[in-house]
CSV table of C-alpha atoms in Angstrom, one decimal:
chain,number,residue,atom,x,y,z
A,1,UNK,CA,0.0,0.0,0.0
A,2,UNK,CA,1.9,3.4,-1.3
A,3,UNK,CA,1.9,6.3,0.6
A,4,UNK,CA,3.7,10.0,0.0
A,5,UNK,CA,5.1,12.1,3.0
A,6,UNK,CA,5.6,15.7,2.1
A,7,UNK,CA,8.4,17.0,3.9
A,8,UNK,CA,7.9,20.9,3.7
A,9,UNK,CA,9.8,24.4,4.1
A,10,UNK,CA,6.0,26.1,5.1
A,11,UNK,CA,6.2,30.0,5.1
A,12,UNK,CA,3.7,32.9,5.9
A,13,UNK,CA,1.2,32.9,3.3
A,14,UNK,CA,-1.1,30.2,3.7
A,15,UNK,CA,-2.6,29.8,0.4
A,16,UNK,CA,1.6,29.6,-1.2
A,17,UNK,CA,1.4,26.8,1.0
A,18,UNK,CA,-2.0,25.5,-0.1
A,19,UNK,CA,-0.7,25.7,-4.0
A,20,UNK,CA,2.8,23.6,-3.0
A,21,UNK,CA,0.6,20.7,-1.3
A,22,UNK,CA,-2.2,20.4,-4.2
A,23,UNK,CA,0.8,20.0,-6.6
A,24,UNK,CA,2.1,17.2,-4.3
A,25,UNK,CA,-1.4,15.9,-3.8
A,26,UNK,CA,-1.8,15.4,-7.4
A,27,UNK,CA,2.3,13.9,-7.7
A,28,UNK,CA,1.3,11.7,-5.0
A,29,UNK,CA,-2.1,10.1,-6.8
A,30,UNK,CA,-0.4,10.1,-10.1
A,31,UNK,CA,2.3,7.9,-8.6
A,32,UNK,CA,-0.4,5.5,-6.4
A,33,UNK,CA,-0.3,6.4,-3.5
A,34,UNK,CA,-3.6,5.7,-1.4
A,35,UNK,CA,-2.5,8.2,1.3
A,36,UNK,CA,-0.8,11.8,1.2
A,37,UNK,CA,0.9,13.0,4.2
A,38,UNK,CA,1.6,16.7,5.1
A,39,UNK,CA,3.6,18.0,8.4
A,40,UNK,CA,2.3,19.8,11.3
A,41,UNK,CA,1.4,23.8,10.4
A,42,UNK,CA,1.6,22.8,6.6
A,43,UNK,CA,-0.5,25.4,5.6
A,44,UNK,CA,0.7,28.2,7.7
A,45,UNK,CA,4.8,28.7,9.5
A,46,UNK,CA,4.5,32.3,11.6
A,47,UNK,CA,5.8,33.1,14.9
A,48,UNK,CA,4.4,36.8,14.2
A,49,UNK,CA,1.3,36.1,16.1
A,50,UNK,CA,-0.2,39.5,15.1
A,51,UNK,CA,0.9,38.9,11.2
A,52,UNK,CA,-0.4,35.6,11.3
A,53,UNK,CA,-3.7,36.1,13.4
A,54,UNK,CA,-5.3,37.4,9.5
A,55,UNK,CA,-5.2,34.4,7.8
A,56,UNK,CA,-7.4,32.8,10.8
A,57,UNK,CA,-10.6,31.2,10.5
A,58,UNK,CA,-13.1,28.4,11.2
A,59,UNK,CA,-12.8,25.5,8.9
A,60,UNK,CA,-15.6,26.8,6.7
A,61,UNK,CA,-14.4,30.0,5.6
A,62,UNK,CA,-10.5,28.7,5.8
A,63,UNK,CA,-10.0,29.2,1.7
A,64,UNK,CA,-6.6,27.5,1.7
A,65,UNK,CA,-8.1,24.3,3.3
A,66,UNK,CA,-10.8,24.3,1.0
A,67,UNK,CA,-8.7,23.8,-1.9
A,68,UNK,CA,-6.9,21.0,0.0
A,69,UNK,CA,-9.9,19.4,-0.2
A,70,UNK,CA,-11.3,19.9,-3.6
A,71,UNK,CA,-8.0,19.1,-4.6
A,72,UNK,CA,-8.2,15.4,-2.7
A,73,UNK,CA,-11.5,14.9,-4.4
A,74,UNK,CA,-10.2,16.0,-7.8
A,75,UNK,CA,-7.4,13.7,-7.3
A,76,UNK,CA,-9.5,11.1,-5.4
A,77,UNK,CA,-6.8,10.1,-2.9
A,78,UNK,CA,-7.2,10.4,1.0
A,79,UNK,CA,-5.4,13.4,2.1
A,80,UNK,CA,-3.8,14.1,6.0
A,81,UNK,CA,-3.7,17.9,5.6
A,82,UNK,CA,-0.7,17.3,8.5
A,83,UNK,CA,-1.9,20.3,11.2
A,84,UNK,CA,-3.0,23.9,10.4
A,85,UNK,CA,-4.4,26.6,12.6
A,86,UNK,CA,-8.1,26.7,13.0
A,87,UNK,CA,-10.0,29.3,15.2
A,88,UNK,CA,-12.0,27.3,17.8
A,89,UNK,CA,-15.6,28.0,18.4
A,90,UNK,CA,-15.3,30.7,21.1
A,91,UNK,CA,-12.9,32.4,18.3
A,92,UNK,CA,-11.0,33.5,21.4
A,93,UNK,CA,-7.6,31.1,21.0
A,94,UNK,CA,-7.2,28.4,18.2
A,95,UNK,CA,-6.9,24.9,18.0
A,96,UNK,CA,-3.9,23.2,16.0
A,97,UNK,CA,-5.9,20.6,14.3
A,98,UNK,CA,-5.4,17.4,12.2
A,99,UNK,CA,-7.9,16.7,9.4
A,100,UNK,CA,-8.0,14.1,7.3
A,101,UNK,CA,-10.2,13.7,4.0
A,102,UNK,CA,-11.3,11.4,2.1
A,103,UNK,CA,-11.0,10.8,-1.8
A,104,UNK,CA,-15.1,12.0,-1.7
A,105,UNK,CA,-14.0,15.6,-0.3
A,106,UNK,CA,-15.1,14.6,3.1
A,107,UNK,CA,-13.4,15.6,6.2
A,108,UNK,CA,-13.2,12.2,7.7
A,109,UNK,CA,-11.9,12.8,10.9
A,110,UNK,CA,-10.4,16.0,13.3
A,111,UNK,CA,-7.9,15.8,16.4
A,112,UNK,CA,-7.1,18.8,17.9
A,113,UNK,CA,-3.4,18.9,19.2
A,114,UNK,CA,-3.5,17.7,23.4
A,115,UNK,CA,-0.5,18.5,25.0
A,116,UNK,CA,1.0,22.1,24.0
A,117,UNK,CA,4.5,22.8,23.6
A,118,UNK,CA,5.6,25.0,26.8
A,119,UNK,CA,9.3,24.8,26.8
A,120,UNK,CA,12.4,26.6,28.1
A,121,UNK,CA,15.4,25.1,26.0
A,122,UNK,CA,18.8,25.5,26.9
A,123,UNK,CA,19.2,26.6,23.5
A,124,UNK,CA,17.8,29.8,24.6
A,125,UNK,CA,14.5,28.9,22.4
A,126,UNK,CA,11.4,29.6,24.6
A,127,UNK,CA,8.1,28.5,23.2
A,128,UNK,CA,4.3,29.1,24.6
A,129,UNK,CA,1.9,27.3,22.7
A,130,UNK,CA,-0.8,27.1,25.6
A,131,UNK,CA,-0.7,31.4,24.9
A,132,UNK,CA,-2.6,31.0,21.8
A,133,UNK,CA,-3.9,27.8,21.3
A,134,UNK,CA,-6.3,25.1,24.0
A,135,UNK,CA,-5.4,21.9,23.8
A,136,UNK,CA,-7.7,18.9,23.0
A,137,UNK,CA,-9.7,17.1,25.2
A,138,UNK,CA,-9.8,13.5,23.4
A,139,UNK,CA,-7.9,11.1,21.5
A,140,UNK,CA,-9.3,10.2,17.2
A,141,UNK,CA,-9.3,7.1,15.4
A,142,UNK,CA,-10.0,7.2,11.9
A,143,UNK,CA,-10.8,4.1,9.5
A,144,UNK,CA,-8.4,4.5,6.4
A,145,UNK,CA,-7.2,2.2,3.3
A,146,UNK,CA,-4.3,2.0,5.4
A,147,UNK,CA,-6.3,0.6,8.3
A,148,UNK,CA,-7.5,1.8,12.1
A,149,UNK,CA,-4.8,5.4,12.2
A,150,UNK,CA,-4.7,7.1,15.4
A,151,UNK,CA,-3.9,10.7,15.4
A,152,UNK,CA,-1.3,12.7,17.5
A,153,UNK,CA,0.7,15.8,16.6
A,154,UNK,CA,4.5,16.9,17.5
A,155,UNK,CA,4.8,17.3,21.3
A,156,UNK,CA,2.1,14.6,22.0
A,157,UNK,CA,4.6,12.3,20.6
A,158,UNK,CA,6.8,12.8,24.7
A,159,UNK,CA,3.4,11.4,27.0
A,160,UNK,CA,2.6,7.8,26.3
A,161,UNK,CA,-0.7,7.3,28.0
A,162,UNK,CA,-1.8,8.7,24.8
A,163,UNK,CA,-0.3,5.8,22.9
A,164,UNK,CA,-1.2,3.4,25.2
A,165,UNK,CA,-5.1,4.4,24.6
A,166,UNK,CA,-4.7,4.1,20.7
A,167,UNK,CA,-2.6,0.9,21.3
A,168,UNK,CA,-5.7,-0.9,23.5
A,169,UNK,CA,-8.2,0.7,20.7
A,170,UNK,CA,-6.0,-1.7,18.2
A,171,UNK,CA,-4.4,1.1,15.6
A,172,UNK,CA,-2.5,0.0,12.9
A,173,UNK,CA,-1.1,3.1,12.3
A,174,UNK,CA,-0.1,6.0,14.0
A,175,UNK,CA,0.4,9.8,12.5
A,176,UNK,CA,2.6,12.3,14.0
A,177,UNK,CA,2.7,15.3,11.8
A,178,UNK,CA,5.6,17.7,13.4
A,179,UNK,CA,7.6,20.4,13.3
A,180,UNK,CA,10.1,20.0,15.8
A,181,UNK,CA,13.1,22.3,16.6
A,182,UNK,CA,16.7,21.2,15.6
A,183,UNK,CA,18.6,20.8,19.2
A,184,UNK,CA,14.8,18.5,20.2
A,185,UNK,CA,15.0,16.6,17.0
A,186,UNK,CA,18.7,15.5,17.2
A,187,UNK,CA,18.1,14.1,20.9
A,188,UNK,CA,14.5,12.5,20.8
A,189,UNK,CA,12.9,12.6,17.2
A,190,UNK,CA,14.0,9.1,15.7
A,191,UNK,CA,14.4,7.1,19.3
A,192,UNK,CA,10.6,8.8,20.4
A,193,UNK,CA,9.1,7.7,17.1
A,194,UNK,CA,10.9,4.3,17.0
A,195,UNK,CA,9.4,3.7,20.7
A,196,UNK,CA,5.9,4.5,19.8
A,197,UNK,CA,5.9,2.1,16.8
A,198,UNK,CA,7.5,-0.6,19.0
A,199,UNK,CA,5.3,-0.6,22.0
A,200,UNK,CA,1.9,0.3,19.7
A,201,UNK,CA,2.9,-2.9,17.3
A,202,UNK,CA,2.0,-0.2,14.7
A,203,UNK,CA,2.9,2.1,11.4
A,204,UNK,CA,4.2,5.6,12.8
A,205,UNK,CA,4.1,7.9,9.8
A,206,UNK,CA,5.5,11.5,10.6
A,207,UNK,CA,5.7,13.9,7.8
A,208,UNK,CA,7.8,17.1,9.3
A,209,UNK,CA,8.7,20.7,8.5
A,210,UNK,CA,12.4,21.3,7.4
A,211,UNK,CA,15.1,24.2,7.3
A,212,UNK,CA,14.7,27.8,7.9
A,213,UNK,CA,11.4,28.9,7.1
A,214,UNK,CA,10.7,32.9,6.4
A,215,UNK,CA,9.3,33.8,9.7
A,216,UNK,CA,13.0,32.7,11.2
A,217,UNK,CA,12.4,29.5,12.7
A,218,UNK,CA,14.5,26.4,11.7
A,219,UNK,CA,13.2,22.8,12.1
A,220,UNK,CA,14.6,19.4,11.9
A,221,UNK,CA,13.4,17.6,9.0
A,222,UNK,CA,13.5,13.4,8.9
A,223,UNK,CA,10.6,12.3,7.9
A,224,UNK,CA,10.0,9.0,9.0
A,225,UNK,CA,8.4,6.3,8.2
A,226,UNK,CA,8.3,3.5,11.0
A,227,UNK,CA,7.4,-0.4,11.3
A,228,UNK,CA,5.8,-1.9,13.9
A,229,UNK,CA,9.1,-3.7,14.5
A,230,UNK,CA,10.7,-0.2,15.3
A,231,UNK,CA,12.4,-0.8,11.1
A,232,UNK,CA,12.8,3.0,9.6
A,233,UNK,CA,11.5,2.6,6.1
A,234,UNK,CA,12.0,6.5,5.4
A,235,UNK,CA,14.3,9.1,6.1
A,236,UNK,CA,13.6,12.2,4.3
A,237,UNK,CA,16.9,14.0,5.8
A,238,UNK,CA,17.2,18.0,6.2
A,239,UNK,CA,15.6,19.0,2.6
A,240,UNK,CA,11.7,19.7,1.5
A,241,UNK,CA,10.4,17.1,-1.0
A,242,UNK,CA,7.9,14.8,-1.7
A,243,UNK,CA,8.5,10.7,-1.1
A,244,UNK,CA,7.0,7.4,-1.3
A,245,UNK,CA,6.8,4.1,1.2
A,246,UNK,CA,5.0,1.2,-0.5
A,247,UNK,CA,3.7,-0.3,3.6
A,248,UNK,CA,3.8,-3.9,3.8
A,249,UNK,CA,0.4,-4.5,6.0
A,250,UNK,CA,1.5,-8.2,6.6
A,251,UNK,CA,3.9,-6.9,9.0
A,252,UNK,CA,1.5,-6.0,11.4
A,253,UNK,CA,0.2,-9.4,12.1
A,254,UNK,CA,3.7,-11.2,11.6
A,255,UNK,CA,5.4,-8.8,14.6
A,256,UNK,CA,2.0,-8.9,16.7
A,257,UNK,CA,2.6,-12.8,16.7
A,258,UNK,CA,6.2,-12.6,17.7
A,259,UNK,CA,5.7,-10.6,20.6
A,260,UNK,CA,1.9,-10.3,21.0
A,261,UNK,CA,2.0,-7.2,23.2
A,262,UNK,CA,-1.8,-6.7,22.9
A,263,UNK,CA,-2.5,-10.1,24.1
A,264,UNK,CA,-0.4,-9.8,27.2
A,265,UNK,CA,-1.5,-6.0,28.2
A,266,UNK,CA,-1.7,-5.6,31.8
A,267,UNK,CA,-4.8,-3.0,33.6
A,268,UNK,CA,-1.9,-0.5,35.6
A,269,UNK,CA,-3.1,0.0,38.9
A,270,UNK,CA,-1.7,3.2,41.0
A,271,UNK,CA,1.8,2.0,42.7
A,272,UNK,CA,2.2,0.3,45.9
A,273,UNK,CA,4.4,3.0,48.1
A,274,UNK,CA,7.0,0.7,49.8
A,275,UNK,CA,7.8,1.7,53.1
């Protein structure tokens, strides 16, 4: 089963971005691909809060997502628009939001980011998501080609209660669209994504931002592609572009009966405080 990751450079003008990922939509179904995947703020990069606070709006009236969508249903391929932006319905902070759609046009499922990225780095980067945006409340599965995907985004990718509740909900694959900063990436990014896959018995598929995008920020790059063995398939390096993974479903139930995690899953009570 073919799938395309679109690792992108995104900048400050949402429909520039729009335009890039309806060309690689249309690259992707022209090359089989059942599934295209975009990163985490595809369709909008802007640490001007002010600057970018214009281009907000519910997902009705969002004209760059809109054409993400005709463009699936022109192209008739599902489409994982990675994470954009989206003003919630008090309109008084936003949500950063994963929508998927199907080859009809149909948004097929939403998950709004849960755990915002609040961080102090010793790189001197400081970053307050929680000032603009509320977090989710829930975890989303989604039925796909692929089979049973569970969504997450970026930071989520560090607190694995939530992969534990997509792993007991039986997922085959996992999605973690990102855009994560360089000194983050080189620590945690591949060992992170490798665990999740591991300990789900699932597909991680993460389609990231890369470089130095034009509001000043740089992010890591690397793609990846995942199996539920913890095998990279993909490694997209430091460069935008658009790449292919043909997914070997098999593997799913060839690791799950080598070490049939779900099978031996233990209920967690709270600890027993010794002493």
């Amino acid at each position: 089963m073919r799938i395309a990751l679109h690792q992108m450079t995104s900048n400050i003008d949402p429909m520039h971005n729009a335009s890039d990922m309806a060309d690689a939509i249309a690259s992707a179904a022209e090359n089989g691909a059942v599934m295209y995947f975009a990163p985490e703020m595809s369709l909008l990069v802007d640490r001007d809060r002010a600057r970018a606070r214009k281009h907000m709006a519910d997902e009705s009236h969002n004209m760059a997502l809109q054409s993400l969508i005709a463009a699936a249903a022109r192209h008739r391929i599902w489409v994982h628009i990675g994470s954009m932006p989206i003003l919630d319905e008090s309109a008084e902070k936003l949500a950063n939001r994963s929508i998927i759609i199907s080859p009809d046009g149909v948004i097929a499922a939403r998950y709004d980011k849960m755990h915002l990225f609040d961080v102090d780095l010793a790189s001197g980067e400081t970053w307050r998501e929680s000032s603009a945006y509320v977090g989710g409340q829930q975890p989303v599965v989604v039925q796909t080609p692929l089979g049973l995907m569970g969504l997450a985004i970026c930071y989520d990718m560090r607190f694995p209660d939530l992969f534990s509740a997509y792993a007991k909900s039986g997922v085959d694959i996992i999605t973690l669209p990102s855009a994560f900063t360089v000194p983050t990436g080189e620590a945690h990014w591949h060992v992170l994504l490798r665990a999740r896959a591991i300990e789900s018995a699932a597909f991680v598929i993460a389609a990231a931002q890369c470089g130095v995008h034009e509001d000043g920020r740089q992010t890591y790059g690397h793609s990846l592609v995942v199996d539920p063995w913890g095998t990279i398939l993909l490694d997209m390096g430091s460069a935008p572009g658009l790449a292919y993974v043909d997914l070997d479903l098999e593997a799913l139930n060839r690791v799950r009966r080598q070490i049939p995690v779900h099978a031996n899953r233990r209920i967690i009570p709270s600890p027993f405080i010794a002493g």
